[in-house]
PDB file of C-alpha atoms in Angstrom:
ATOM      1  CA  MET A   1     -25.375  -0.920   2.750  1.00  0.00           C
ATOM      2  CA  GLY A   2     -23.168  -4.018   2.894  1.00  0.00           C
ATOM      3  CA  LEU A   3     -20.374  -4.875   0.499  1.00  0.00           C
ATOM      4  CA  LEU A   4     -22.414  -7.656  -1.114  1.00  0.00           C
ATOM      5  CA  THR A   5     -25.542  -5.561  -1.598  1.00  0.00           C
ATOM      6  CA  GLN A   6     -23.723  -2.726  -3.384  1.00  0.00           C
ATOM      7  CA  ILE A   7     -23.377  -4.715  -6.598  1.00  0.00           C
ATOM      8  CA  LYS A   8     -24.985  -7.725  -8.244  1.00  0.00           C
ATOM      9  CA  THR A   9     -23.508 -11.024  -7.232  1.00  0.00           C
ATOM     10  CA  SER A  10     -20.138 -11.810  -8.776  1.00  0.00           C
ATOM     11  CA  ARG A  11     -21.693 -14.746 -10.617  1.00  0.00           C
ATOM     12  CA  GLU A  12     -24.348 -12.595 -12.287  1.00  0.00           C
ATOM     13  CA  HIS A  13     -21.811  -9.952 -13.259  1.00  0.00           C
ATOM     14  CA  PHE A  14     -19.315 -12.496 -14.558  1.00  0.00           C
ATOM     15  CA  ILE A  15     -21.822 -14.336 -16.751  1.00  0.00           C
ATOM     16  CA  GLU A  16     -23.421 -11.111 -17.986  1.00  0.00           C
ATOM     17  CA  GLN A  17     -20.085  -9.615 -19.021  1.00  0.00           C
ATOM     18  CA  ALA A  18     -18.683 -12.859 -20.425  1.00  0.00           C
ATOM     19  CA  LYS A  19     -21.739 -13.311 -22.671  1.00  0.00           C
ATOM     20  CA  ALA A  20     -21.391  -9.728 -23.934  1.00  0.00           C
ATOM     21  CA  SER A  21     -17.632  -9.924 -24.547  1.00  0.00           C
ATOM     22  CA  GLN A  22     -16.196  -9.222 -27.999  1.00  0.00           C
ATOM     23  CA  ASN A  23     -13.755 -12.067 -27.348  1.00  0.00           C
ATOM     24  CA  PRO A  24     -15.238 -15.413 -28.521  1.00  0.00           C
ATOM     25  CA  ASP A  25     -13.077 -17.355 -26.033  1.00  0.00           C
ATOM     26  CA  ILE A  26     -14.688 -15.471 -23.151  1.00  0.00           C
ATOM     27  CA  ARG A  27     -18.177 -16.094 -24.559  1.00  0.00           C
ATOM     28  CA  LYS A  28     -17.302 -19.809 -24.625  1.00  0.00           C
ATOM     29  CA  ILE A  29     -16.410 -19.615 -20.933  1.00  0.00           C
ATOM     30  CA  ALA A  30     -19.870 -18.168 -20.187  1.00  0.00           C
ATOM     31  CA  GLU A  31     -21.431 -21.038 -22.134  1.00  0.00           C
ATOM     32  CA  ALA A  32     -19.306 -23.585 -20.249  1.00  0.00           C
ATOM     33  CA  VAL A  33     -20.367 -22.114 -16.879  1.00  0.00           C
ATOM     34  CA  ALA A  34     -24.033 -22.154 -17.910  1.00  0.00           C
ATOM     35  CA  ALA A  35     -23.687 -25.781 -19.084  1.00  0.00           C
ATOM     36  CA  GLY A  36     -21.866 -26.877 -15.916  1.00  0.00           C
ATOM     37  CA  ARG A  37     -18.577 -27.714 -17.663  1.00  0.00           C
ATOM     38  CA  SER A  38     -16.896 -24.872 -15.751  1.00  0.00           C
ATOM     39  CA  ARG A  39     -17.706 -23.281 -12.436  1.00  0.00           C
ATOM     40  CA  LEU A  40     -16.915 -19.955 -10.850  1.00  0.00           C
ATOM     41  CA  ALA A  41     -14.516 -19.745  -7.928  1.00  0.00           C
ATOM     42  CA  ASP A  42     -13.266 -17.012  -5.626  1.00  0.00           C
ATOM     43  CA  PHE A  43      -9.768 -15.770  -6.415  1.00  0.00           C
ATOM     44  CA  ALA A  44      -7.356 -13.184  -5.012  1.00  0.00           C
ATOM     45  CA  ALA A  45      -4.425 -11.935  -7.069  1.00  0.00           C
ATOM     46  CA  TYR A  46      -1.788 -10.217  -4.939  1.00  0.00           C
ATOM     47  CA  SER A  47       1.488  -8.381  -5.205  1.00  0.00           C
ATOM     48  CA  ILE A  48       3.832  -7.027  -2.537  1.00  0.00           C
ATOM     49  CA  VAL A  49       6.279  -4.340  -3.645  1.00  0.00           C
ATOM     50  CA  ASP A  50       8.986  -2.254  -2.013  1.00  0.00           C
ATOM     51  CA  GLY A  51       7.881   1.381  -1.738  1.00  0.00           C
ATOM     52  CA  SER A  52      10.970   2.585   0.154  1.00  0.00           C
ATOM     53  CA  SER A  53      11.773   6.243  -0.540  1.00  0.00           C
ATOM     54  CA  LYS A  54       9.507   6.255  -3.624  1.00  0.00           C
ATOM     55  CA  THR A  55       6.763   8.628  -4.774  1.00  0.00           C
ATOM     56  CA  MET A  56       5.685   6.301  -7.621  1.00  0.00           C
ATOM     57  CA  ILE A  57       4.833   2.696  -6.778  1.00  0.00           C
ATOM     58  CA  ARG A  58       4.037   0.158  -9.493  1.00  0.00           C
ATOM     59  CA  PHE A  59       2.375  -3.206  -8.996  1.00  0.00           C
ATOM     60  CA  PHE A  60       2.171  -5.953 -11.656  1.00  0.00           C
ATOM     61  CA  GLU A  61       5.226  -5.268 -13.795  1.00  0.00           C
ATOM     62  CA  SER A  62       6.465  -7.205 -16.825  1.00  0.00           C
ATOM     63  CA  GLN A  63       9.579  -8.499 -15.017  1.00  0.00           C
ATOM     64  CA  ASP A  64       7.553  -9.941 -12.100  1.00  0.00           C
ATOM     65  CA  LYS A  65       7.948 -13.609 -11.217  1.00  0.00           C
ATOM     66  CA  GLU A  66       5.605 -15.636  -9.040  1.00  0.00           C
ATOM     67  CA  GLU A  67       6.934 -16.017  -5.512  1.00  0.00           C
ATOM     68  CA  ILE A  68       4.922 -17.435  -2.607  1.00  0.00           C
ATOM     69  CA  GLY A  69       4.144 -14.720  -0.089  1.00  0.00           C
ATOM     70  CA  ILE A  70       5.175 -11.937  -2.498  1.00  0.00           C
ATOM     71  CA  LYS A  71       3.095 -12.218  -5.697  1.00  0.00           C
ATOM     72  CA  ASN A  72       0.996 -14.768  -7.535  1.00  0.00           C
ATOM     73  CA  ILE A  73       0.913 -13.128 -10.973  1.00  0.00           C
ATOM     74  CA  ALA A  74       3.965 -13.264 -13.234  1.00  0.00           C
ATOM     75  CA  THR A  75       4.782 -10.782 -16.019  1.00  0.00           C
ATOM     76  CA  ALA A  76       1.766  -8.613 -15.011  1.00  0.00           C
ATOM     77  CA  ARG A  77      -0.597 -10.956 -16.873  1.00  0.00           C
ATOM     78  CA  LEU A  78      -3.170 -13.567 -15.970  1.00  0.00           C
ATOM     79  CA  GLU A  79      -2.267 -17.036 -17.191  1.00  0.00           C
ATOM     80  CA  LYS A  80      -3.683 -18.350 -20.463  1.00  0.00           C
ATOM     81  CA  GLY A  81      -7.305 -19.372 -19.986  1.00  0.00           C
ATOM     82  CA  GLU A  82      -7.569 -17.541 -16.643  1.00  0.00           C
ATOM     83  CA  VAL A  83     -10.392 -15.039 -17.100  1.00  0.00           C
ATOM     84  CA  PHE A  84     -10.946 -13.011 -13.934  1.00  0.00           C
ATOM     85  CA  MET A  85     -13.448 -10.408 -12.787  1.00  0.00           C
ATOM     86  CA  ALA A  86     -12.153  -8.192  -9.991  1.00  0.00           C
ATOM     87  CA  THR A  87     -14.960  -7.053  -7.689  1.00  0.00           C
ATOM     88  CA  SER A  88     -12.810  -5.240  -5.123  1.00  0.00           C
ATOM     89  CA  ILE A  89      -9.259  -4.076  -4.517  1.00  0.00           C
ATOM     90  CA  ALA A  90      -7.365  -3.743  -1.250  1.00  0.00           C
ATOM     91  CA  ILE A  91      -4.177  -1.783  -0.744  1.00  0.00           C
ATOM     92  CA  LEU A  92      -2.302  -2.181   2.526  1.00  0.00           C
ATOM     93  CA  ALA A  93       1.067  -0.952   3.782  1.00  0.00           C
ATOM     94  CA  LYS A  94       3.607  -1.432   6.555  1.00  0.00           C
ATOM     95  CA  THR A  95       7.093  -0.250   7.451  1.00  0.00           C
ATOM     96  CA  SER A  96       9.459  -3.053   8.433  1.00  0.00           C
ATOM     97  CA  VAL A  97      11.573  -3.012  11.595  1.00  0.00           C
ATOM     98  CA  GLU A  98      13.745  -5.924  10.415  1.00  0.00           C
ATOM     99  CA  ALA A  99      17.483  -5.188  10.271  1.00  0.00           C
ATOM    100  CA  THR A 100      17.690  -6.851   6.862  1.00  0.00           C
ATOM    101  CA  TYR A 101      14.985  -5.634   4.503  1.00  0.00           C
ATOM    102  CA  ASP A 102      14.371  -8.047   1.644  1.00  0.00           C
ATOM    103  CA  ALA A 103      11.604 -10.197   0.129  1.00  0.00           C
ATOM    104  CA  GLU A 104      11.562 -12.450   3.191  1.00  0.00           C
ATOM    105  CA  ALA A 105      11.172  -9.444   5.515  1.00  0.00           C
ATOM    106  CA  MET A 106       8.340  -8.093   3.330  1.00  0.00           C
ATOM    107  CA  SER A 107       6.562 -11.459   3.362  1.00  0.00           C
ATOM    108  CA  LYS A 108       6.595 -11.449   7.194  1.00  0.00           C
ATOM    109  CA  LEU A 109       4.872  -8.074   7.549  1.00  0.00           C
ATOM    110  CA  LYS A 110       1.452  -7.762   9.146  1.00  0.00           C
ATOM    111  CA  PHE A 111       0.096  -5.192   6.716  1.00  0.00           C
ATOM    112  CA  GLY A 112      -2.143  -2.396   7.942  1.00  0.00           C
ATOM    113  CA  MET A 113      -3.992   0.683   6.770  1.00  0.00           C
ATOM    114  CA  VAL A 114      -2.470   3.071   4.248  1.00  0.00           C
ATOM    115  CA  ASP A 115      -3.079   6.013   6.594  1.00  0.00           C
ATOM    116  CA  ASP A 116      -0.484   4.522   8.976  1.00  0.00           C
ATOM    117  CA  ILE A 117       2.207   5.606   6.470  1.00  0.00           C
ATOM    118  CA  PRO A 118       2.878   9.373   6.198  1.00  0.00           C
ATOM    119  CA  GLY A 119       1.504  10.855   2.961  1.00  0.00           C
ATOM    120  CA  LEU A 120       0.207   7.565   1.520  1.00  0.00           C
ATOM    121  CA  ALA A 121      -3.522   8.085   2.176  1.00  0.00           C
ATOM    122  CA  ASN A 122      -3.265  11.493   0.472  1.00  0.00           C
ATOM    123  CA  GLY A 123      -1.795   9.987  -2.680  1.00  0.00           C
ATOM    124  CA  GLU A 124      -3.524   8.856  -5.874  1.00  0.00           C
ATOM    125  CA  TRP A 125      -3.990   5.437  -7.443  1.00  0.00           C
ATOM    126  CA  GLU A 126      -4.993   4.177 -10.887  1.00  0.00           C
ATOM    127  CA  PHE A 127      -5.796   0.738 -12.302  1.00  0.00           C
ATOM    128  CA  GLU A 128      -5.477  -0.174 -15.991  1.00  0.00           C
ATOM    129  CA  VAL A 129      -5.883  -3.383 -17.953  1.00  0.00           C
ATOM    130  CA  ASN A 130      -4.423  -3.624 -21.448  1.00  0.00           C
ATOM    131  CA  ASN A 131      -3.894   0.166 -21.382  1.00  0.00           C
ATOM    132  CA  SER A 132      -7.624   0.728 -20.753  1.00  0.00           C
ATOM    133  CA  ILE A 133      -8.530   2.573 -17.585  1.00  0.00           C
ATOM    134  CA  ILE A 134     -10.582   0.514 -15.125  1.00  0.00           C
ATOM    135  CA  VAL A 135     -10.238   3.034 -12.272  1.00  0.00           C
ATOM    136  CA  PRO A 136      -9.025   6.539 -13.204  1.00  0.00           C
ATOM    137  CA  LYS A 137      -6.760   8.502 -10.867  1.00  0.00           C
ATOM    138  CA  SER A 138      -8.524   8.422  -7.503  1.00  0.00           C
ATOM    139  CA  SER A 139      -7.751   9.241  -3.889  1.00  0.00           C
ATOM    140  CA  MET A 140      -5.936   6.651  -1.790  1.00  0.00           C
ATOM    141  CA  GLN A 141      -8.401   7.622   0.942  1.00  0.00           C
ATOM    142  CA  MET A 142     -10.699   5.028  -0.676  1.00  0.00           C
ATOM    143  CA  PHE A 143      -8.619   2.343   1.091  1.00  0.00           C
ATOM    144  CA  VAL A 144      -9.005   3.817   4.574  1.00  0.00           C
ATOM    145  CA  THR A 145     -11.702   1.566   6.035  1.00  0.00           C
ATOM    146  CA  THR A 146     -11.401   2.393   9.745  1.00  0.00           C
ATOM    147  CA  GLY A 147     -14.910   2.510  11.230  1.00  0.00           C
ATOM    148  CA  PHE A 148     -16.503   0.675   8.294  1.00  0.00           C
ATOM    149  CA  ASN A 149     -17.811  -2.877   8.481  1.00  0.00           C
ATOM    150  CA  VAL A 150     -15.646  -4.148   5.594  1.00  0.00           C
ATOM    151  CA  PRO A 151     -12.361  -6.076   5.380  1.00  0.00           C
ATOM    152  CA  LEU A 152      -9.177  -4.116   6.087  1.00  0.00           C
ATOM    153  CA  GLY A 153      -8.233  -1.650   3.353  1.00  0.00           C
ATOM    154  CA  ILE A 154     -10.755  -2.894   0.790  1.00  0.00           C
ATOM    155  CA  CYS A 155     -12.418  -0.789  -1.889  1.00  0.00           C
ATOM    156  CA  PRO A 156     -15.365  -2.460  -3.668  1.00  0.00           C
ATOM    157  CA  LEU A 157     -15.609  -1.906  -7.425  1.00  0.00           C
ATOM    158  CA  THR A 158     -19.208  -1.002  -8.192  1.00  0.00           C
ATOM    159  CA  ASN A 159     -18.484  -1.358 -11.922  1.00  0.00           C
ATOM    160  CA  PRO A 160     -16.468  -4.598 -12.070  1.00  0.00           C
ATOM    161  CA  LYS A 161     -15.012  -5.658 -15.394  1.00  0.00           C
ATOM    162  CA  ILE A 162     -13.773  -8.976 -16.737  1.00  0.00           C
ATOM    163  CA  LEU A 163      -9.987  -9.015 -17.020  1.00  0.00           C
ATOM    164  CA  GLU A 164      -8.882 -11.112 -19.977  1.00  0.00           C
ATOM    165  CA  ASP A 165      -5.981 -13.510 -19.828  1.00  0.00           C
ATOM    166  CA  ASN A 166      -2.624 -12.608 -21.325  1.00  0.00           C
ATOM    167  CA  VAL A 167      -3.161  -8.829 -21.265  1.00  0.00           C
ATOM    168  CA  PRO A 168      -1.069  -6.507 -19.052  1.00  0.00           C
ATOM    169  CA  LEU A 169      -2.373  -5.283 -15.693  1.00  0.00           C
ATOM    170  CA  SER A 170      -1.126  -2.027 -14.199  1.00  0.00           C
ATOM    171  CA  LEU A 171      -1.845  -0.615 -10.762  1.00  0.00           C
ATOM    172  CA  THR A 172       0.084   2.500  -9.766  1.00  0.00           C
ATOM    173  CA  ILE A 173       0.200   4.759  -6.725  1.00  0.00           C
ATOM    174  CA  GLU A 174       1.667   8.257  -6.686  1.00  0.00           C
ATOM    175  CA  THR A 175       2.388  10.288  -3.564  1.00  0.00           C
ATOM    176  CA  LYS A 176       3.493  13.860  -2.937  1.00  0.00           C
ATOM    177  CA  ILE A 177       6.207  12.830  -0.483  1.00  0.00           C
ATOM    178  CA  ALA A 178       8.522   9.831  -0.615  1.00  0.00           C
ATOM    179  CA  LEU A 179       7.479   6.890   1.533  1.00  0.00           C
ATOM    180  CA  PRO A 180       9.659   5.979   4.524  1.00  0.00           C
ATOM    181  CA  ALA A 181      12.539   3.526   4.112  1.00  0.00           C
ATOM    182  CA  LYS A 182      11.641  -0.167   4.488  1.00  0.00           C
ATOM    183  CA  THR A 183       8.000   0.445   3.529  1.00  0.00           C
ATOM    184  CA  ALA A 184       6.235  -2.319   1.618  1.00  0.00           C
ATOM    185  CA  LEU A 185       2.814  -2.154  -0.006  1.00  0.00           C
ATOM    186  CA  LYS A 186       0.426  -4.972  -0.805  1.00  0.00           C
ATOM    187  CA  ALA A 187      -2.267  -4.872  -3.494  1.00  0.00           C
ATOM    188  CA  ILE A 188      -4.939  -7.571  -3.590  1.00  0.00           C
ATOM    189  CA  LEU A 189      -7.481  -7.979  -6.383  1.00  0.00           C
ATOM    190  CA  TYR A 190     -10.459  -9.987  -5.099  1.00  0.00           C
ATOM    191  CA  GLY A 191     -12.943 -11.508  -7.492  1.00  0.00           C
ATOM    192  CA  THR A 192     -14.245 -14.434  -9.505  1.00  0.00           C
ATOM    193  CA  VAL A 193     -12.479 -16.756 -11.917  1.00  0.00           C
ATOM    194  CA  ALA A 194     -13.773 -19.627 -14.076  1.00  0.00           C
ATOM    195  CA  VAL A 195     -12.244 -23.042 -13.315  1.00  0.00           C
ATOM    196  CA  PRO A 196     -12.973 -26.560 -14.606  1.00  0.00           C
ATOM    197  CA  ALA A 197     -16.047 -28.140 -12.972  1.00  0.00           C
TER     198      ALA A 197
END
């Protein structure tokens, strides 16, 4: 079964959940999409973090600033008016061979599978939005896609949820052993966002 046939289309899910939201602003977005005043667009939120010598890795933190090639979400929150429904998540990793290991070195990495890094694929991950669990603690093996006909390191969310603007996102990974020095990780949230028509 293909990635797209595992769930309803993103559009159907987005409109269905937006209409049912307790938040009146989100219901207005569903109305605007239905009336053609807004349209749905593909969107990918990403964050690259340094996992060197760590057993706990945190993406989307309150002190984050937007930086091209490193992250496109500041303060762990979607911007005001940016309502997003994540339909899949990818987590990738790579150890740098650069002599100087900094944000520039991390942005140059050609990220690969999590099972290329010792102990990472046997770790656990969790995703929360506004302190509500979207994905409970689960095996990092979910991101090992070798032999599957899907994009590198991607895990489809069969129960996608609308992520409201201005609420904190939290994606964490925990491993039994510390990751090697100069190891960076990249998380990508793929999905649908409403934009002006």
